[in-house]
Short mmCIF file of C-alpha atoms in Angstrom, two decimals:
data_model
loop_
_atom_site.label_atom_id
_atom_site.label_comp_id
_atom_site.label_asym_id
_atom_site.label_seq_id
_atom_site.Cartn_x
_atom_site.Cartn_y
_atom_site.Cartn_z
CA MET A 1 -127.77 12.94 73.30
CA ALA A 2 -129.98 14.70 71.68
CA GLU A 3 -131.64 18.20 73.53
CA ILE A 4 -134.37 17.41 75.76
CA LYS A 5 -137.71 19.17 74.47
CA GLY A 6 -139.71 18.61 77.15
CA THR A 7 -139.51 21.50 80.58
CA LEU A 8 -138.61 19.64 84.43
CA ILE A 9 -140.49 21.70 87.21
CA PRO A 10 -139.72 20.55 90.40
CA ILE A 11 -141.02 22.48 93.10
CA GLY A 12 -140.02 22.65 96.87
CA GLY A 13 -143.50 21.61 98.24
CA ALA A 14 -146.44 24.06 99.69
CA GLU A 15 -146.93 25.88 96.74
CA ASP A 16 -149.22 29.04 96.64
CA LYS A 17 -152.75 27.78 95.72
CA GLY A 18 -154.22 30.87 95.85
CA ILE A 19 -156.34 29.60 98.84
CA ASP A 20 -156.77 33.51 100.70
CA TYR A 21 -159.02 32.80 103.43
CA ILE A 22 -155.97 30.94 104.82
CA LYS A 23 -154.27 32.97 107.74
CA ASN A 24 -151.22 34.55 106.34
CA ALA A 25 -151.65 33.27 103.38
CA LYS A 26 -150.27 36.57 101.25
CA GLU A 27 -147.39 36.63 103.55
CA ASN A 28 -146.57 33.02 102.47
CA SER A 29 -145.80 34.45 98.69
CA ARG A 30 -144.19 37.23 97.93
CA PHE A 31 -145.90 37.21 94.16
CA ASP A 32 -149.26 37.66 93.54
CA PHE A 33 -151.16 34.04 92.84
CA PHE A 34 -152.48 35.14 89.73
CA GLU A 35 -149.65 36.44 87.94
CA ALA A 36 -146.44 35.38 89.17
CA GLY A 37 -147.60 32.45 91.00
CA ILE A 38 -145.57 29.04 90.58
CA LEU A 39 -148.43 27.36 89.18
CA ARG A 40 -149.15 30.01 86.61
CA GLN A 41 -146.13 29.87 85.85
CA ILE A 42 -146.77 25.96 85.27
CA VAL A 43 -150.03 27.30 82.65
CA LYS A 44 -147.87 29.99 81.04
CA LEU A 45 -145.79 26.88 79.84
CA VAL A 46 -148.14 25.07 79.00
CA GLU A 47 -149.98 27.14 77.14
CA ARG A 48 -147.23 27.89 74.42
CA GLN A 49 -147.97 24.14 73.07
CA GLY A 50 -152.00 25.06 73.36
CA ALA A 51 -154.74 24.98 75.91
CA PRO A 52 -153.07 22.79 79.19
CA LYS A 53 -154.30 19.24 79.28
CA ILE A 54 -153.18 18.27 82.42
CA GLU A 55 -152.86 15.32 84.21
CA LEU A 56 -152.20 14.46 87.90
CA ILE A 57 -150.28 12.28 89.68
CA THR A 58 -151.66 11.51 93.44
CA THR A 59 -150.17 8.75 93.68
CA ALA A 60 -147.76 9.62 96.21
CA SER A 61 -150.29 10.39 98.17
CA SER A 62 -152.40 9.03 100.95
CA PHE A 63 -155.35 11.01 100.77
CA PRO A 64 -155.37 11.43 96.53
CA GLU A 65 -158.65 12.52 96.42
CA LYS A 66 -157.79 16.01 98.50
CA MET A 67 -155.23 16.57 96.19
CA GLU A 68 -157.20 16.09 93.36
CA GLU A 69 -159.87 18.50 95.00
CA THR A 70 -157.07 21.09 96.10
CA TYR A 71 -155.29 21.03 92.72
CA CYS A 72 -158.26 21.25 89.94
CA ASN A 73 -159.64 24.12 92.81
CA ALA A 74 -156.14 25.94 92.24
CA PHE A 75 -155.72 25.59 88.64
CA GLY A 76 -159.22 26.32 87.86
CA LYS A 77 -158.94 29.76 89.45
CA LEU A 78 -156.27 30.46 86.86
CA GLY A 79 -158.65 29.30 84.10
CA CYS A 80 -157.75 25.43 83.75
CA LYS A 81 -160.22 23.19 83.38
CA ASN A 82 -159.08 20.34 81.56
CA MET A 83 -157.72 18.70 84.45
CA LYS A 84 -157.90 14.95 85.55
CA HIS A 85 -156.69 12.67 88.10
CA LEU A 86 -154.74 9.45 87.00
CA PHE A 87 -155.73 7.82 90.09
CA ILE A 88 -153.04 4.91 91.15
CA THR A 89 -152.53 3.57 94.02
CA HIS A 90 -150.92 0.12 93.29
CA ARG A 91 -148.49 -1.29 90.33
CA GLU A 92 -151.80 -3.46 89.00
CA GLN A 93 -153.26 -0.13 88.28
CA VAL A 94 -150.40 1.31 86.28
CA ASP A 95 -150.19 -0.02 83.04
CA THR A 96 -154.19 0.15 81.45
CA GLU A 97 -154.33 0.79 77.96
CA GLU A 98 -156.99 4.20 79.17
CA ASN A 99 -153.76 5.38 81.35
CA LEU A 100 -151.23 5.11 78.60
CA ASN A 101 -153.71 6.96 76.25
CA ARG A 102 -154.35 9.61 78.78
CA LEU A 103 -150.43 10.67 79.05
CA LYS A 104 -149.69 10.59 75.17
CA GLU A 105 -152.70 13.11 75.19
CA CYS A 106 -152.03 15.66 77.88
CA ASN A 107 -149.35 18.24 77.77
CA CYS A 108 -148.71 18.91 81.28
CA ILE A 109 -147.56 16.01 83.68
CA ILE A 110 -148.13 17.35 87.81
CA PHE A 111 -146.71 14.32 90.23
CA THR A 112 -147.78 15.79 94.16
CA GLY A 113 -146.33 15.64 97.26
CA GLY A 114 -146.52 12.66 99.76
CA ASP A 115 -144.27 9.63 100.33
CA GLN A 116 -141.87 9.09 97.06
CA LEU A 117 -140.22 6.03 97.71
CA ARG A 118 -144.26 4.71 97.59
CA LEU A 119 -144.44 6.89 94.27
CA THR A 120 -141.11 5.58 92.67
CA SER A 121 -142.22 1.33 94.37
CA ILE A 122 -145.13 1.74 92.64
CA LEU A 123 -144.28 3.49 89.09
CA GLY A 124 -140.84 2.85 88.56
CA GLY A 125 -139.86 0.08 85.69
CA THR A 126 -143.46 0.13 83.96
CA GLU A 127 -144.77 1.10 80.41
CA LEU A 128 -146.20 4.78 81.88
CA LEU A 129 -143.30 5.77 83.74
CA ALA A 130 -141.42 5.16 80.53
CA CYS A 131 -143.74 7.27 78.30
CA ILE A 132 -143.38 9.90 80.42
CA LYS A 133 -139.51 9.80 80.17
CA ARG A 134 -139.78 9.00 76.56
CA ARG A 135 -142.02 12.37 75.94
CA TYR A 136 -140.05 14.62 78.49
CA GLN A 137 -137.09 13.83 76.03
CA GLU A 138 -138.71 14.15 72.80
CA GLU A 139 -141.65 16.55 73.21
CA PRO A 140 -141.87 20.07 74.60
CA ILE A 141 -144.17 18.47 77.45
CA VAL A 142 -144.25 20.08 80.92
CA VAL A 143 -143.42 17.46 83.95
CA ALA A 144 -144.15 19.22 87.30
CA GLY A 145 -143.35 18.02 90.67
CA THR A 146 -143.83 19.27 94.13
CA SER A 147 -142.49 17.33 97.36
CA ALA A 148 -142.36 14.19 96.78
CA GLY A 149 -142.71 13.97 93.74
CA ALA A 150 -139.56 16.65 93.09
CA MET A 151 -137.64 14.21 95.13
CA ALA A 152 -138.29 11.62 92.57
CA MET A 153 -137.26 13.69 89.94
CA GLY A 154 -133.19 13.27 90.15
CA GLY A 155 -131.79 9.83 89.51
CA THR A 156 -130.48 9.49 93.51
CA MET A 157 -133.53 10.08 95.59
CA ILE A 158 -133.32 10.70 99.39
CA TYR A 159 -136.11 8.40 101.06
CA ASP A 160 -135.60 8.95 104.60
CA GLY A 161 -133.69 10.53 106.73
CA ASN A 162 -134.55 12.52 110.05
CA ALA A 163 -133.18 16.29 109.86
CA THR A 164 -132.30 16.31 113.72
CA ARG A 165 -129.79 13.01 113.10
CA ALA A 166 -129.15 14.33 109.95
CA HIS A 167 -125.27 14.98 110.80
CA LEU A 168 -124.94 11.32 111.82
CA LYS A 169 -123.38 8.72 109.26
CA GLY A 170 -125.76 6.27 107.90
CA GLU A 171 -128.88 8.28 109.00
CA ILE A 172 -130.05 9.34 105.43
CA LYS A 173 -131.44 6.71 103.07
CA PHE A 174 -131.07 6.45 99.78
CA SER A 175 -132.82 4.58 96.35
CA THR A 176 -133.21 5.47 92.79
CA GLY A 177 -135.25 8.44 91.34
CA PHE A 178 -137.11 8.57 88.14
CA ASP A 179 -133.54 10.10 86.66
CA PHE A 180 -135.37 12.77 84.70
CA ILE A 181 -132.09 14.53 85.33
CA SER A 182 -128.65 13.08 86.26
CA ASN A 183 -126.13 13.27 88.64
CA VAL A 184 -128.34 15.17 90.71
CA ILE A 185 -130.12 15.12 93.61
CA ILE A 186 -133.17 16.59 95.31
CA ASP A 187 -134.70 17.61 98.87
CA THR A 188 -137.86 19.86 99.75
CA HIS A 189 -139.19 22.21 101.96
CA PHE A 190 -135.76 22.69 102.53
CA GLU A 191 -135.43 25.82 104.92
CA LYS A 192 -138.63 25.11 106.62
CA ARG A 193 -137.60 21.26 107.59
CA GLY A 194 -133.42 21.94 108.54
CA ARG A 195 -132.29 20.06 105.97
CA PHE A 196 -128.65 21.01 105.16
CA ASN A 197 -127.06 18.06 106.82
CA ARG A 198 -129.58 15.35 105.22
CA LEU A 199 -128.39 17.14 101.74
CA ALA A 200 -124.91 17.60 102.72
CA GLN A 201 -124.03 14.19 103.55
CA ALA A 202 -126.16 13.06 100.30
CA VAL A 203 -123.52 14.84 98.42
CA ALA A 204 -120.70 13.72 100.52
CA VAL A 205 -121.46 10.23 99.81
CA GLN A 206 -121.71 11.03 96.03
CA PRO A 207 -119.35 13.79 95.44
CA GLY A 208 -120.55 13.42 91.46
CA ILE A 209 -123.97 14.69 92.08
CA LEU A 210 -125.35 17.91 92.86
CA GLY A 211 -127.18 18.88 96.06
CA PHE A 212 -130.87 21.20 94.97
CA GLY A 213 -132.39 21.97 97.97
CA LEU A 214 -135.45 23.91 97.70
CA ALA A 215 -137.32 25.95 99.90
CA GLU A 216 -141.40 25.97 100.03
CA ASP A 217 -143.35 28.23 97.42
CA THR A 218 -139.90 27.77 95.30
CA GLY A 219 -138.94 25.84 92.50
CA LEU A 220 -136.79 25.32 89.20
CA ILE A 221 -137.63 25.80 85.56
CA ILE A 222 -135.25 23.13 83.73
CA THR A 223 -135.07 23.70 80.04
CA GLY A 224 -132.69 21.67 77.41
CA GLY A 225 -132.34 19.22 80.66
CA ASN A 226 -129.12 22.01 81.56
CA ASP A 227 -130.85 25.25 82.13
CA ILE A 228 -132.30 26.30 85.33
CA GLU A 229 -134.13 28.77 86.26
CA VAL A 230 -135.23 30.09 89.74
CA ILE A 231 -138.91 30.38 90.53
CA GLY A 232 -140.89 31.15 93.17
CA SER A 233 -140.62 33.34 96.67
CA GLY A 234 -137.60 31.69 98.56
CA ILE A 235 -134.37 30.62 97.78
CA ILE A 236 -132.66 27.50 96.89
CA THR A 237 -129.40 25.63 97.43
CA VAL A 238 -127.09 24.33 95.77
CA LEU A 239 -124.48 22.01 97.33
CA ASN A 240 -121.95 20.87 94.68
CA GLY A 241 -118.80 18.48 96.29
CA LYS A 242 -116.65 18.22 93.44
CA ASN A 243 -113.94 20.38 95.31
CA ILE A 244 -114.18 17.98 98.68
CA THR A 245 -111.21 17.65 100.06
CA TYR A 246 -112.09 15.70 103.50
CA THR A 247 -114.13 13.97 104.50
CA ASN A 248 -114.44 11.59 107.48
CA LEU A 249 -117.56 8.94 106.22
CA ILE A 250 -115.38 6.38 105.45
CA ASP A 251 -113.64 6.36 108.68
CA ILE A 252 -116.22 6.48 111.45
CA ALA A 253 -118.82 4.17 112.70
CA GLU A 254 -122.55 4.04 112.04
CA ARG A 255 -124.25 7.21 113.69
CA MET A 256 -121.15 9.05 114.20
CA PRO A 257 -120.97 12.39 113.42
CA ILE A 258 -120.02 13.44 109.83
CA SER A 259 -116.96 15.82 108.83
CA VAL A 260 -117.16 16.95 105.45
CA GLU A 261 -114.74 19.91 104.13
CA ASN A 262 -115.08 22.28 101.07
CA ILE A 263 -118.46 21.77 99.93
CA ILE A 264 -119.05 24.44 97.39
CA VAL A 265 -122.51 26.21 98.16
CA HIS A 266 -124.97 28.64 96.18
CA ILE A 267 -127.63 30.15 97.12
CA LEU A 268 -130.13 31.72 94.30
CA SER A 269 -133.71 33.07 94.47
CA GLN A 270 -136.27 34.15 91.55
CA GLY A 271 -134.79 34.73 88.40
CA GLU A 272 -131.45 33.17 89.23
CA HIS A 273 -130.04 30.60 86.85
CA PHE A 274 -127.71 27.69 86.87
CA ASP A 275 -126.04 25.71 83.88
CA LEU A 276 -125.62 21.88 84.33
CA THR A 277 -123.20 21.92 81.92
CA THR A 278 -120.83 24.08 83.55
CA ASN A 279 -121.87 23.12 87.38
CA GLN A 280 -121.77 27.11 88.17
CA PRO A 281 -124.67 29.91 88.52
CA ALA A 282 -125.25 31.64 85.31
CA ARG A 283 -125.81 35.00 83.85
CA PRO A 284 -127.73 34.12 79.99
CA GLY A 285 -126.64 36.75 77.64
CA VAL A 286 -124.04 37.84 79.57
CA SER A 287 -120.27 37.10 78.49
#
């Protein structure tokens, strides 16, 4: 398979948007919004290909106009004036000539938060999604997603599962994601909403995939489809099930507590790297 030329940026949600009037806003991020915030990182990457031309896809959200206002304001503070809103709430709106032409002309696509199942059920199998994936694979475009928009990026997607019951068999519901990145499942708001057990069960059920739990205001820059760099103010948790030695999943009834032994766990913060070819943390430039 040819090397992927695009950049993928899943974000754990609640990224700093430079809204200084929110109480304790500066405490929510350890990095200056204008210099090192996640949205600034996106802008820097896009600017390598010229002036940013951003398309915002709010399909996951029940409040698309509010999302548009929020992100246009945030990126406007960073000097990006060319942000357009791809307003899609139903499948019949997706594959219009205008939408497809706009996606061919932009150099950044951002999926907002909301309901990831709504996002995939509306965009799945469309020419618009095929166009995004094709451009991501063949061109140096940036594709970012936050919260639900990040969860939809993997080949497998969690679409439901209450964290307080995530230790019970069958409480986690899965569907197919957009498959921008295969053999990966992404969970968001990971620390704040206590989702470790949820992701652990997902990996135990499918030990051939890697689980990435993204804290809020924390994300990944994935280049070449393999190299991952952590960005943002929090941590990411990586769960690898390849060495699982025992689980009771096949022996217990639905909604009984699960047991899983020997899951590999990595905790990484800003600037750390992870290699998807080896499934190990990496130190670029260090042999």
